[in-house]
Each structure stands twice: as C-alpha cells, then as structure tokens.
Tab-separated table of C-alpha atoms in Angstrom:
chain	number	residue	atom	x	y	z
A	10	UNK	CA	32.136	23.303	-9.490
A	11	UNK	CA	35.853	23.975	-9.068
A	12	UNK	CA	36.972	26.573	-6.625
A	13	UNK	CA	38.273	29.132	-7.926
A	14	UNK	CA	40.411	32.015	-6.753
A	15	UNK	CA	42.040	34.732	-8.119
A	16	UNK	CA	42.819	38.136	-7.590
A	17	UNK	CA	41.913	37.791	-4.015
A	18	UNK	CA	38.665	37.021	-4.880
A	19	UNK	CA	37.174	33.254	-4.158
A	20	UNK	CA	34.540	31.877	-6.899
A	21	UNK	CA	31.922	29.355	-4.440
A	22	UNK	CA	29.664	27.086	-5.318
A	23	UNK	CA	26.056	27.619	-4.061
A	24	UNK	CA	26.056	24.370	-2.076
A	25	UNK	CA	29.698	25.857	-0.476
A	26	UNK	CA	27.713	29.770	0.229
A	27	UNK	CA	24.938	28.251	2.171
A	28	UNK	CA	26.966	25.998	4.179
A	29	UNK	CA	29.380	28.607	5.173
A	30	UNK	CA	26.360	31.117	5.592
A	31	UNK	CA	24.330	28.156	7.725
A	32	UNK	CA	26.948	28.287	10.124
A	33	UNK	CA	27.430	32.382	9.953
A	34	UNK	CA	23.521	32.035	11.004
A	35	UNK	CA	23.764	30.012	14.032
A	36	UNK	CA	26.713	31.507	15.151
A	37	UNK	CA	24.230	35.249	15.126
A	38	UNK	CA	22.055	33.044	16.656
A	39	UNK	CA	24.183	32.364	19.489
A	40	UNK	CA	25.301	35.964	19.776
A	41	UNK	CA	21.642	37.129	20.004
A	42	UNK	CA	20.720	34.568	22.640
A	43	UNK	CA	24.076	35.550	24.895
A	44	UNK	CA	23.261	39.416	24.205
A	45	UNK	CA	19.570	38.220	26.029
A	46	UNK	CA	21.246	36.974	28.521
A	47	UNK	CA	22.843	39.800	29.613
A	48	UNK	CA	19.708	42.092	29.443
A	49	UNK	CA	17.859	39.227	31.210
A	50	UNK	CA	20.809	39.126	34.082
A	51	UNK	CA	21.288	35.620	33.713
A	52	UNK	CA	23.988	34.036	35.864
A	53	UNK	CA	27.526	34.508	34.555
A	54	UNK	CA	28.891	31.248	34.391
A	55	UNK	CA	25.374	30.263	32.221
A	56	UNK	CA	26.799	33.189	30.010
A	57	UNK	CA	30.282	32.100	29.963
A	58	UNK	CA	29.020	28.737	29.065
A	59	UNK	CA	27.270	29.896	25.518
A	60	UNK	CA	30.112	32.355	25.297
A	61	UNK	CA	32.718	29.350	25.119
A	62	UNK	CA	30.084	27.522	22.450
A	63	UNK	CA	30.191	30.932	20.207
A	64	UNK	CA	33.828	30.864	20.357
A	65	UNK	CA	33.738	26.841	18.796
A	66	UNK	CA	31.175	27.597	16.515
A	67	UNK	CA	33.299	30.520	14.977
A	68	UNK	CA	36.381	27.821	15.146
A	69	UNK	CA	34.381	25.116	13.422
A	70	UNK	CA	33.315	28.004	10.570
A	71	UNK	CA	37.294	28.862	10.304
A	72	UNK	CA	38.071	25.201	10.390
A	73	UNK	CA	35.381	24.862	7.477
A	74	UNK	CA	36.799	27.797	5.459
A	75	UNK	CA	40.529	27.067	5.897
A	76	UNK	CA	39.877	23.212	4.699
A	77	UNK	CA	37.919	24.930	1.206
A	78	UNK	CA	40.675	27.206	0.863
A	79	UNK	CA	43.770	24.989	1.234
A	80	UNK	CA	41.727	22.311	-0.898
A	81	UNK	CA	40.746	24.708	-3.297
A	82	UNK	CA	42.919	28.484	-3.487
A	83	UNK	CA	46.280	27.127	-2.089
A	84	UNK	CA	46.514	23.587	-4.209
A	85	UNK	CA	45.152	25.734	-7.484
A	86	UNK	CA	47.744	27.586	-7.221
A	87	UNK	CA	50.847	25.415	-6.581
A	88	UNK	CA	50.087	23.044	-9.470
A	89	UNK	CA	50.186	26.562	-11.097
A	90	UNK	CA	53.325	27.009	-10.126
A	91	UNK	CA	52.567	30.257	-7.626
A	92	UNK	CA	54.317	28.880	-4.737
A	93	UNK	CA	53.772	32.579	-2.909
A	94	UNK	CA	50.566	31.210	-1.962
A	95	UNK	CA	52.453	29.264	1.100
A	96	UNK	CA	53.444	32.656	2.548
A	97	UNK	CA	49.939	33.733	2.175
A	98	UNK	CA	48.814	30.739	3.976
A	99	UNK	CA	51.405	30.573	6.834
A	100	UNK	CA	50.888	34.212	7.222
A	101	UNK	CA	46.887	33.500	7.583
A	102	UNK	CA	47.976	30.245	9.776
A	103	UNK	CA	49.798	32.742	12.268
A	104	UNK	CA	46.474	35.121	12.582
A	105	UNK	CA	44.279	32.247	13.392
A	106	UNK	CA	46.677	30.761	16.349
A	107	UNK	CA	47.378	34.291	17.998
C-alpha cells in the first residue's frame, strides 16, 4: 500500500503502524525501567546510561518516521507538483536538529 498523505493526515499501512508502534513500545519500556531506577536509587551514571539509550531509541523511531515520510508524503507531493512540501520539510528538519 502506497503512502498516502493529505490534509495533514498520513494514510499507513498496517505492517508500517506496528513497526512504528513496536518501537513506541520499547521506547515506554525503557522509560518505565529508568523511572524504576530512580525509585530503586540506582547509581546515576547506571541511569544516565539507559537515559542516553532512550534518547537513541527515540532517534532511531524519528529516523524511521522521517525516511516513510520523505519516501512517501514529501516525493507524493513533488511529482504533484506541491513543491511547498520542501518548506514543510526543512522547517521539520530544523525542529529535529535543535
């Protein structure tokens, strides 16, 4: 199935909603097991260390997302002819680097 995206809403396949939600589950996962780490006092570089490993797993989900969307949203819409979708993108580009 196509991507599709319009009206800033994005049309995902099944297979593309439980990959993106696998990761959204780990990465609660994570959270969860930092948050225990805390209540449990654990040793703050051990908590800095799972912190950091959140922090990739959230960059690998972005990475994941951004690659659908530019494959998908962004090239839709240029061979459409909506070249406002590169302002969209550099202006989503600039959020993720801050």
């Amino acid at each position: 199935m196509e991507q599709c995206c319009n009206q800033k809403k994005t049309m995902r396949s099944d297979e593309q909603k439980k990959k993106l939600i696998n990761r959204l589950s780990r990465l609660e996962g994570q959270i969860r097991g930092i948050r225990g780490m805390i209540e449990n006092d654990a040793y703050c570089t051990d908590i800095l260390v799972q912190s950091a490993a959140a922090g990739a797993a959230i960059n690998a989900f972005n990475r994941e997302l951004l690659n659908s969307h530019i494959r998908g949203c962004v090239a839709n819409d240029i061979r459409k002819g909506n070249d406002e979708v590169i302002d969209d993108l550099m202006d989503t580009l600039y959020k993720l680097m801050k």
